[in-house]
PDB file of C-alpha atoms in Angstrom:
ATOM      1  CA  MET A   1     -10.325  -0.138 -19.097  1.00 97.00           C
ATOM      2  CA  LYS A   2     -12.271  -0.716 -15.324  1.00 98.00           C
ATOM      3  CA  VAL A   3     -10.024  -1.373 -12.758  1.00 98.00           C
ATOM      4  CA  VAL A   4      -9.287  -3.570  -9.607  1.00 98.00           C
ATOM      5  CA  GLY A   5      -7.633  -1.086  -6.849  1.00 98.00           C
ATOM      6  CA  LEU A   6      -5.019  -3.185  -5.144  1.00 96.00           C
ATOM      7  CA  ILE A   7      -4.911  -1.394  -2.090  1.00 95.00           C
ATOM      8  CA  SER A   8      -3.001  -1.547   1.871  1.00 90.00           C
ATOM      9  CA  GLY A   9      -4.262   1.279   2.873  1.00 91.00           C
ATOM     10  CA  GLY A  10      -1.046   3.578   1.836  1.00 93.00           C
ATOM     11  CA  LYS A  11      -0.443   6.357  -0.249  1.00 96.00           C
ATOM     12  CA  ASP A  12       1.234   5.202  -2.981  1.00 96.00           C
ATOM     13  CA  SER A  13      -1.673   2.727  -3.599  1.00 96.00           C
ATOM     14  CA  ILE A  14      -4.164   5.808  -2.838  1.00 97.00           C
ATOM     15  CA  TYR A  15      -2.380   7.525  -5.553  1.00 98.00           C
ATOM     16  CA  ASN A  16      -1.559   5.645  -8.442  1.00 98.00           C
ATOM     17  CA  LEU A  17      -5.709   5.134  -8.099  1.00 98.00           C
ATOM     18  CA  MET A  18      -5.627   8.896  -8.322  1.00 98.00           C
ATOM     19  CA  LYS A  19      -3.418   8.515 -11.618  1.00 98.00           C
ATOM     20  CA  CYS A  20      -5.419   5.777 -13.161  1.00 98.00           C
ATOM     21  CA  VAL A  21      -8.647   7.947 -13.232  1.00 98.00           C
ATOM     22  CA  GLN A  22      -5.838  10.835 -14.486  1.00 98.00           C
ATOM     23  CA  HIS A  23      -5.557   8.404 -17.051  1.00 98.00           C
ATOM     24  CA  GLY A  24      -9.153   8.066 -18.548  1.00 98.00           C
ATOM     25  CA  HIS A  25      -9.682   4.849 -15.984  1.00 98.00           C
ATOM     26  CA  GLU A  26     -13.265   3.610 -13.875  1.00 98.00           C
ATOM     27  CA  ILE A  27     -12.420   1.879 -10.751  1.00 98.00           C
ATOM     28  CA  VAL A  28     -14.740  -0.487  -9.440  1.00 98.00           C
ATOM     29  CA  ALA A  29     -13.432  -2.285  -6.562  1.00 98.00           C
ATOM     30  CA  LEU A  30     -11.013  -2.053  -4.285  1.00 98.00           C
ATOM     31  CA  ALA A  31      -8.219  -5.523  -2.787  1.00 97.00           C
ATOM     32  CA  ASN A  32      -6.818  -6.331  -0.379  1.00 95.00           C
ATOM     33  CA  LEU A  33      -4.482  -8.873   1.733  1.00 93.00           C
ATOM     34  CA  ALA A  34      -4.820  -8.319   5.542  1.00 86.00           C
ATOM     35  CA  PRO A  35      -3.467 -11.895   8.146  1.00 79.00           C
ATOM     36  CA  ALA A  36      -5.640 -13.714   8.489  1.00 69.00           C
ATOM     37  CA  ASP A  37      -5.155 -13.198  12.398  1.00 61.00           C
ATOM     38  CA  THR A  38      -7.294 -10.233  12.649  1.00 63.00           C
ATOM     39  CA  ASP A  39      -5.498  -9.119  15.699  1.00 58.00           C
ATOM     40  CA  THR A  40      -2.353  -9.611  13.989  1.00 59.00           C
ATOM     41  CA  GLN A  41      -0.438  -5.711  12.835  1.00 56.00           C
ATOM     42  CA  GLU A  42       2.509  -7.031  10.945  1.00 55.00           C
ATOM     43  CA  LEU A  43       3.597  -9.693   9.097  1.00 54.00           C
ATOM     44  CA  ASP A  44       6.640 -10.567   7.815  1.00 58.00           C
ATOM     45  CA  SER A  45       6.215  -9.636   4.018  1.00 70.00           C
ATOM     46  CA  TYR A  46       8.106  -9.157   1.476  1.00 62.00           C
ATOM     47  CA  MET A  47       5.014  -7.582  -0.625  1.00 76.00           C
ATOM     48  CA  PHE A  48       2.285  -6.552   1.354  1.00 72.00           C
ATOM     49  CA  GLN A  49       1.950  -3.779   3.988  1.00 67.00           C
ATOM     50  CA  THR A  50      -0.440  -4.955   6.902  1.00 67.00           C
ATOM     51  CA  VAL A  51      -0.242  -2.419   9.705  1.00 72.00           C
ATOM     52  CA  GLY A  52      -3.375  -0.965   9.393  1.00 72.00           C
ATOM     53  CA  HIS A  53      -5.277  -3.200   7.741  1.00 77.00           C
ATOM     54  CA  HIS A  54      -8.310  -2.898   9.948  1.00 82.00           C
ATOM     55  CA  MET A  55      -9.238   0.803   8.145  1.00 89.00           C
ATOM     56  CA  ILE A  56      -8.741  -0.748   4.829  1.00 93.00           C
ATOM     57  CA  LYS A  57     -13.137  -1.228   4.939  1.00 94.00           C
ATOM     58  CA  ALA A  58     -13.113   2.764   6.047  1.00 94.00           C
ATOM     59  CA  ILE A  59     -11.206   3.367   3.013  1.00 96.00           C
ATOM     60  CA  ALA A  60     -13.455   1.123   1.038  1.00 97.00           C
ATOM     61  CA  GLU A  61     -16.355   3.307   2.313  1.00 97.00           C
ATOM     62  CA  CYS A  62     -14.937   6.670   2.191  1.00 97.00           C
ATOM     63  CA  MET A  63     -14.415   5.905  -1.256  1.00 98.00           C
ATOM     64  CA  ASN A  64     -17.313   4.344  -1.841  1.00 98.00           C
ATOM     65  CA  LEU A  65     -16.741   1.183  -3.703  1.00 98.00           C
ATOM     66  CA  PRO A  66     -16.819  -2.704  -2.937  1.00 98.00           C
ATOM     67  CA  LEU A  67     -14.209  -4.093  -0.807  1.00 98.00           C
ATOM     68  CA  ILE A  68     -12.822  -7.759  -2.248  1.00 97.00           C
ATOM     69  CA  GLN A  69     -10.748  -9.000   1.258  1.00 95.00           C
ATOM     70  CA  ARG A  70      -8.943 -11.945   1.157  1.00 93.00           C
ATOM     71  CA  PRO A  71      -6.769 -13.607   4.340  1.00 90.00           C
ATOM     72  CA  LEU A  72      -2.925 -13.373   3.624  1.00 88.00           C
ATOM     73  CA  LYS A  73      -2.578 -17.226   4.212  1.00 88.00           C
ATOM     74  CA  GLY A  74       1.402 -17.931   2.330  1.00 84.00           C
ATOM     75  CA  SER A  75       4.597 -16.972   3.337  1.00 84.00           C
ATOM     76  CA  SER A  76       7.718 -15.309   1.253  1.00 86.00           C
ATOM     77  CA  LYS A  77       8.800 -18.553   0.051  1.00 84.00           C
ATOM     78  CA  CYS A  78       9.684 -18.092  -4.096  1.00 88.00           C
ATOM     79  CA  VAL A  79      12.127 -14.588  -3.138  1.00 87.00           C
ATOM     80  CA  THR A  80      14.834 -14.500  -6.242  1.00 87.00           C
ATOM     81  CA  LEU A  81      13.767 -11.162  -7.985  1.00 87.00           C
ATOM     82  CA  SER A  82      12.291 -13.774 -10.703  1.00 87.00           C
ATOM     83  CA  TYR A  83       9.290 -15.635 -10.075  1.00 86.00           C
ATOM     84  CA  SER A  84       7.293 -19.184 -10.411  1.00 86.00           C
ATOM     85  CA  GLN A  85       4.600 -20.406  -9.538  1.00 90.00           C
ATOM     86  CA  CYS A  86       5.314 -21.434  -5.902  1.00 90.00           C
ATOM     87  CA  GLU A  87       2.447 -23.287  -4.018  1.00 92.00           C
ATOM     88  CA  GLY A  88       2.469 -21.957  -0.526  1.00 89.00           C
ATOM     89  CA  ASP A  89       4.402 -18.183  -1.661  1.00 89.00           C
ATOM     90  CA  GLU A  90       1.921 -15.348  -0.214  1.00 91.00           C
ATOM     91  CA  VAL A  91       2.047 -14.466  -4.792  1.00 93.00           C
ATOM     92  CA  GLU A  92      -0.942 -17.589  -4.492  1.00 96.00           C
ATOM     93  CA  ASP A  93      -2.960 -15.619  -2.568  1.00 95.00           C
ATOM     94  CA  LEU A  94      -2.481 -12.565  -4.699  1.00 95.00           C
ATOM     95  CA  TYR A  95      -3.880 -15.090  -7.158  1.00 97.00           C
ATOM     96  CA  GLU A  96      -6.656 -16.016  -5.836  1.00 97.00           C
ATOM     97  CA  LEU A  97      -7.528 -12.975  -5.024  1.00 97.00           C
ATOM     98  CA  LEU A  98      -7.404 -11.083  -7.994  1.00 98.00           C
ATOM     99  CA  ALA A  99      -9.567 -14.086  -9.334  1.00 98.00           C
ATOM    100  CA  GLU A 100     -12.179 -13.370  -7.369  1.00 98.00           C
ATOM    101  CA  ALA A 101     -12.278 -10.166  -8.183  1.00 98.00           C
ATOM    102  CA  LYS A 102     -12.013 -11.237 -12.000  1.00 97.00           C
ATOM    103  CA  LYS A 103     -14.934 -13.577 -10.883  1.00 97.00           C
ATOM    104  CA  GLN A 104     -17.147 -10.673  -8.992  1.00 98.00           C
ATOM    105  CA  PHE A 105     -16.351  -8.226 -12.023  1.00 98.00           C
ATOM    106  CA  PRO A 106     -16.143 -10.090 -15.321  1.00 97.00           C
ATOM    107  CA  ASP A 107     -15.140  -6.280 -17.228  1.00 97.00           C
ATOM    108  CA  ILE A 108     -12.157  -6.123 -15.092  1.00 98.00           C
ATOM    109  CA  GLY A 109      -9.083  -4.940 -17.342  1.00 98.00           C
ATOM    110  CA  GLY A 110      -6.406  -4.433 -15.346  1.00 98.00           C
ATOM    111  CA  VAL A 111      -4.805  -4.246 -11.754  1.00 98.00           C
ATOM    112  CA  SER A 112      -3.407  -0.387  -9.852  1.00 98.00           C
ATOM    113  CA  SER A 113      -0.840  -1.290  -8.103  1.00 96.00           C
ATOM    114  CA  GLY A 114       1.413   1.246  -6.057  1.00 94.00           C
ATOM    115  CA  ALA A 115       5.074  -0.264  -6.852  1.00 92.00           C
ATOM    116  CA  ILE A 116       7.607   2.969  -6.960  1.00 93.00           C
ATOM    117  CA  LEU A 117      11.212   1.159  -6.980  1.00 89.00           C
ATOM    118  CA  SER A 118      10.428  -2.445  -5.435  1.00 89.00           C
ATOM    119  CA  HIS A 119      11.273  -4.824  -9.302  1.00 90.00           C
ATOM    120  CA  TYR A 120      11.000  -7.931  -7.292  1.00 88.00           C
ATOM    121  CA  GLN A 121       7.488  -6.625  -6.087  1.00 91.00           C
ATOM    122  CA  ARG A 122       6.125  -5.047  -9.629  1.00 93.00           C
ATOM    123  CA  LEU A 123       7.571  -8.680 -11.738  1.00 93.00           C
ATOM    124  CA  ARG A 124       4.835 -10.423  -8.859  1.00 94.00           C
ATOM    125  CA  VAL A 125       2.042  -8.282  -9.544  1.00 95.00           C
ATOM    126  CA  GLU A 126       2.773  -8.466 -13.492  1.00 96.00           C
ATOM    127  CA  ASN A 127       3.277 -11.882 -13.222  1.00 95.00           C
ATOM    128  CA  VAL A 128      -0.410 -12.539 -11.140  1.00 96.00           C
ATOM    129  CA  CYS A 129      -2.009 -10.326 -13.869  1.00 97.00           C
ATOM    130  CA  SER A 130      -0.515 -12.462 -17.285  1.00 97.00           C
ATOM    131  CA  ARG A 131      -2.247 -15.503 -15.701  1.00 97.00           C
ATOM    132  CA  LEU A 132      -4.706 -13.532 -14.459  1.00 98.00           C
ATOM    133  CA  GLY A 133      -4.787 -11.931 -18.423  1.00 98.00           C
ATOM    134  CA  LEU A 134      -5.020  -8.736 -16.748  1.00 98.00           C
ATOM    135  CA  VAL A 135      -2.794  -4.735 -17.468  1.00 98.00           C
ATOM    136  CA  SER A 136      -1.176  -3.763 -14.731  1.00 98.00           C
ATOM    137  CA  TYR A 137      -1.372  -0.352 -14.085  1.00 98.00           C
ATOM    138  CA  ALA A 138       1.839   1.232 -11.532  1.00 97.00           C
ATOM    139  CA  TYR A 139       1.877   5.146 -12.749  1.00 98.00           C
ATOM    140  CA  LEU A 140       4.922   5.741 -10.048  1.00 97.00           C
ATOM    141  CA  TRP A 141       7.075   3.334 -11.551  1.00 96.00           C
ATOM    142  CA  GLN A 142      10.343   4.344 -11.130  1.00 94.00           C
ATOM    143  CA  LYS A 143       9.964   7.884 -10.539  1.00 95.00           C
ATOM    144  CA  ASP A 144      12.116  10.781  -8.826  1.00 93.00           C
ATOM    145  CA  GLN A 145      10.776   9.944  -5.491  1.00 93.00           C
ATOM    146  CA  GLN A 146      11.250  13.797  -4.138  1.00 94.00           C
ATOM    147  CA  THR A 147       9.326  14.641  -7.155  1.00 95.00           C
ATOM    148  CA  LEU A 148       6.929  12.078  -6.206  1.00 96.00           C
ATOM    149  CA  MET A 149       6.154  12.934  -2.682  1.00 95.00           C
ATOM    150  CA  THR A 150       5.544  16.578  -4.031  1.00 96.00           C
ATOM    151  CA  GLU A 151       3.119  15.334  -6.775  1.00 97.00           C
ATOM    152  CA  MET A 152       1.000  12.996  -3.671  1.00 97.00           C
ATOM    153  CA  VAL A 153       1.011  16.356  -1.185  1.00 97.00           C
ATOM    154  CA  ASN A 154      -0.024  18.421  -4.280  1.00 97.00           C
ATOM    155  CA  ALA A 155      -2.587  16.340  -5.419  1.00 98.00           C
ATOM    156  CA  GLY A 156      -4.472  16.698  -1.856  1.00 97.00           C
ATOM    157  CA  ILE A 157      -2.605  13.344  -0.262  1.00 97.00           C
ATOM    158  CA  HIS A 158      -3.375  13.150   3.376  1.00 97.00           C
ATOM    159  CA  ALA A 159      -1.384  10.332   5.225  1.00 96.00           C
ATOM    160  CA  VAL A 160      -0.345   9.848   8.785  1.00 95.00           C
ATOM    161  CA  LEU A 161       2.828   8.044   9.344  1.00 94.00           C
ATOM    162  CA  ILE A 162       1.157   4.622  11.358  1.00 90.00           C
ATOM    163  CA  LYS A 163       5.033   2.821  11.221  1.00 89.00           C
ATOM    164  CA  VAL A 164       8.433   3.807  11.397  1.00 88.00           C
ATOM    165  CA  ALA A 165      11.761   2.273  11.275  1.00 85.00           C
ATOM    166  CA  SER A 166      14.198   3.622  10.173  1.00 85.00           C
ATOM    167  CA  MET A 167      17.079   5.303  11.389  1.00 83.00           C
ATOM    168  CA  GLY A 168      16.254   8.803  12.003  1.00 85.00           C
ATOM    169  CA  LEU A 169      12.720   8.360  12.184  1.00 88.00           C
ATOM    170  CA  ASN A 170      10.670   8.380  16.186  1.00 87.00           C
ATOM    171  CA  LYS A 171       7.281   7.315  17.004  1.00 88.00           C
ATOM    172  CA  ASP A 172       6.812  10.689  17.783  1.00 90.00           C
ATOM    173  CA  GLN A 173       6.581  11.194  13.987  1.00 91.00           C
ATOM    174  CA  LEU A 174       3.230   8.217  14.309  1.00 90.00           C
ATOM    175  CA  GLY A 175       0.357  10.150  13.738  1.00 90.00           C
ATOM    176  CA  GLN A 176       1.468  12.811  11.401  1.00 93.00           C
ATOM    177  CA  ASN A 177       1.069  13.857   8.429  1.00 96.00           C
ATOM    178  CA  ILE A 178       3.364  13.660   5.245  1.00 96.00           C
ATOM    179  CA  GLN A 179       2.230  17.757   4.199  1.00 94.00           C
ATOM    180  CA  ASP A 180       3.641  18.405   7.815  1.00 95.00           C
ATOM    181  CA  LEU A 181       6.885  16.520   7.434  1.00 95.00           C
ATOM    182  CA  GLN A 182       7.615  16.698   4.357  1.00 94.00           C
ATOM    183  CA  PRO A 183      10.151  19.244   4.687  1.00 94.00           C
ATOM    184  CA  PHE A 184      11.549  16.895   7.159  1.00 93.00           C
ATOM    185  CA  LEU A 185      11.393  13.648   4.670  1.00 93.00           C
ATOM    186  CA  SER A 186      13.403  15.268   1.958  1.00 92.00           C
ATOM    187  CA  LYS A 187      15.876  15.627   4.061  1.00 91.00           C
ATOM    188  CA  TRP A 188      15.879  12.550   5.476  1.00 89.00           C
ATOM    189  CA  GLY A 189      16.080  11.303   1.526  1.00 84.00           C
ATOM    190  CA  GLU A 190      19.044  13.458   0.989  1.00 87.00           C
ATOM    191  CA  THR A 191      20.966  11.040   3.355  1.00 85.00           C
ATOM    192  CA  GLY A 192      20.232   8.071   1.163  1.00 83.00           C
ATOM    193  CA  CYS A 193      17.338   6.727   2.379  1.00 84.00           C
ATOM    194  CA  ASN A 194      13.872   6.689   0.366  1.00 89.00           C
ATOM    195  CA  VAL A 195      11.929   9.760   0.547  1.00 92.00           C
ATOM    196  CA  CYS A 196       8.657   7.684   0.227  1.00 93.00           C
ATOM    197  CA  GLY A 197       9.100   5.345   2.456  1.00 90.00           C
ATOM    198  CA  GLU A 198       9.744   2.015  -0.955  1.00 84.00           C
ATOM    199  CA  GLY A 199      12.916  -0.037   1.867  1.00 82.00           C
ATOM    200  CA  GLY A 200      10.159   0.119   4.579  1.00 82.00           C
ATOM    201  CA  GLU A 201      11.456   2.634   6.580  1.00 88.00           C
ATOM    202  CA  TYR A 202       7.878   4.078   6.989  1.00 91.00           C
ATOM    203  CA  GLU A 203       4.154   3.323   5.902  1.00 90.00           C
ATOM    204  CA  THR A 204       1.137   5.106   5.840  1.00 94.00           C
ATOM    205  CA  LEU A 205      -2.304   5.302   6.380  1.00 94.00           C
ATOM    206  CA  THR A 206      -4.522   7.293   3.577  1.00 97.00           C
ATOM    207  CA  ILE A 207      -7.016   8.979   5.857  1.00 96.00           C
ATOM    208  CA  ASP A 208      -8.521  11.686   3.451  1.00 98.00           C
ATOM    209  CA  CYS A 209      -7.716  12.122  -0.788  1.00 98.00           C
ATOM    210  CA  PRO A 210      -9.847  13.819  -3.690  1.00 98.00           C
ATOM    211  CA  LEU A 211     -10.676  10.236  -4.164  1.00 98.00           C
ATOM    212  CA  TYR A 212     -12.703  10.289  -0.642  1.00 98.00           C
ATOM    213  CA  LYS A 213     -16.549  11.486  -0.304  1.00 97.00           C
ATOM    214  CA  LYS A 214     -15.587  11.732   3.487  1.00 96.00           C
ATOM    215  CA  LYS A 215     -12.819  11.884   6.016  1.00 96.00           C
ATOM    216  CA  ILE A 216     -11.392   8.637   7.922  1.00 93.00           C
ATOM    217  CA  VAL A 217     -11.077   9.805  11.465  1.00 90.00           C
ATOM    218  CA  ILE A 218      -8.135   8.053  14.150  1.00 84.00           C
ATOM    219  CA  ASP A 219     -10.336   7.511  16.732  1.00 79.00           C
ATOM    220  CA  SER A 220      -7.771   6.149  18.500  1.00 72.00           C
ATOM    221  CA  HIS A 221      -5.040   3.920  18.477  1.00 74.00           C
ATOM    222  CA  ASP A 222      -1.987   2.384  20.804  1.00 76.00           C
ATOM    223  CA  LEU A 223       1.231   2.349  20.076  1.00 75.00           C
ATOM    224  CA  ILE A 224       3.479  -0.641  19.948  1.00 75.00           C
ATOM    225  CA  ASP A 225       6.927   0.040  20.580  1.00 76.00           C
ATOM    226  CA  GLU A 226      10.861  -1.627  20.452  1.00 66.00           C
ATOM    227  CA  GLY A 227      12.868   1.008  22.673  1.00 60.00           C
ATOM    228  CA  ARG A 228      15.304   0.491  19.494  1.00 58.00           C
ATOM    229  CA  GLU A 229      16.354   3.763  17.641  1.00 56.00           C
ATOM    230  CA  GLY A 230      15.820   2.630  13.925  1.00 55.00           C
ATOM    231  CA  SER A 231      13.538  -0.789  15.488  1.00 61.00           C
ATOM    232  CA  PRO A 232       9.293  -0.665  14.390  1.00 79.00           C
ATOM    233  CA  SER A 233       7.402   1.388  16.390  1.00 81.00           C
ATOM    234  CA  TYR A 234       3.822   1.186  14.612  1.00 68.00           C
ATOM    235  CA  TYR A 235       0.093   2.535  15.054  1.00 72.00           C
ATOM    236  CA  THR A 236      -2.697  -0.007  16.018  1.00 76.00           C
ATOM    237  CA  VAL A 237      -5.681   2.557  14.733  1.00 71.00           C
ATOM    238  CA  LYS A 238      -9.055   2.170  15.330  1.00 61.00           C
TER     239      LYS A 238
END
């Protein structure tokens, strides 16, 4: 089946694309929602990673795939577990994004996303897919996170931390590769934290993987740091 990849730039959405290819699907385009104000890095979104959004075009270039990108204008208005169509909600931005993808690529039949644990996110992606007659492919769903992290590292996912927002993590880990951090993250996960950062503990940028034709090199970055342990620190990368 021809599939559009819903990506944030992080390891999970990219690895799910690799799983789609392994299952015989063809990735024909990438799709992303970015802040309407391009100078903004971090948005208060229940659904979407926005830190690192400036690198989404570079990822599409590395994969040699067309990119469909729209501004994220809505907010998290309907925050119950189930979702019903709600004007002004960020999920409606996702609907418009995937509707545009289907318009540009009528043969698309599925959507790839990196959902692992969040029923909230998965149900909203499935809601939009159902309305558009698309199939949601989330091969990482409910996988043990220790096992999944090992899988991603062994599969050649090279992703660096670009945001930390949890006790036990600190700004010195920004820019480090998950391959190098895996032993630390594995022990950290034993304390009850999400090894893969599914709870928003950290976010990543995938700089290389087997789907890339070339590697992303981070030439420069700025550090945004609130200065308190457990408070968000993140890179703005260029």
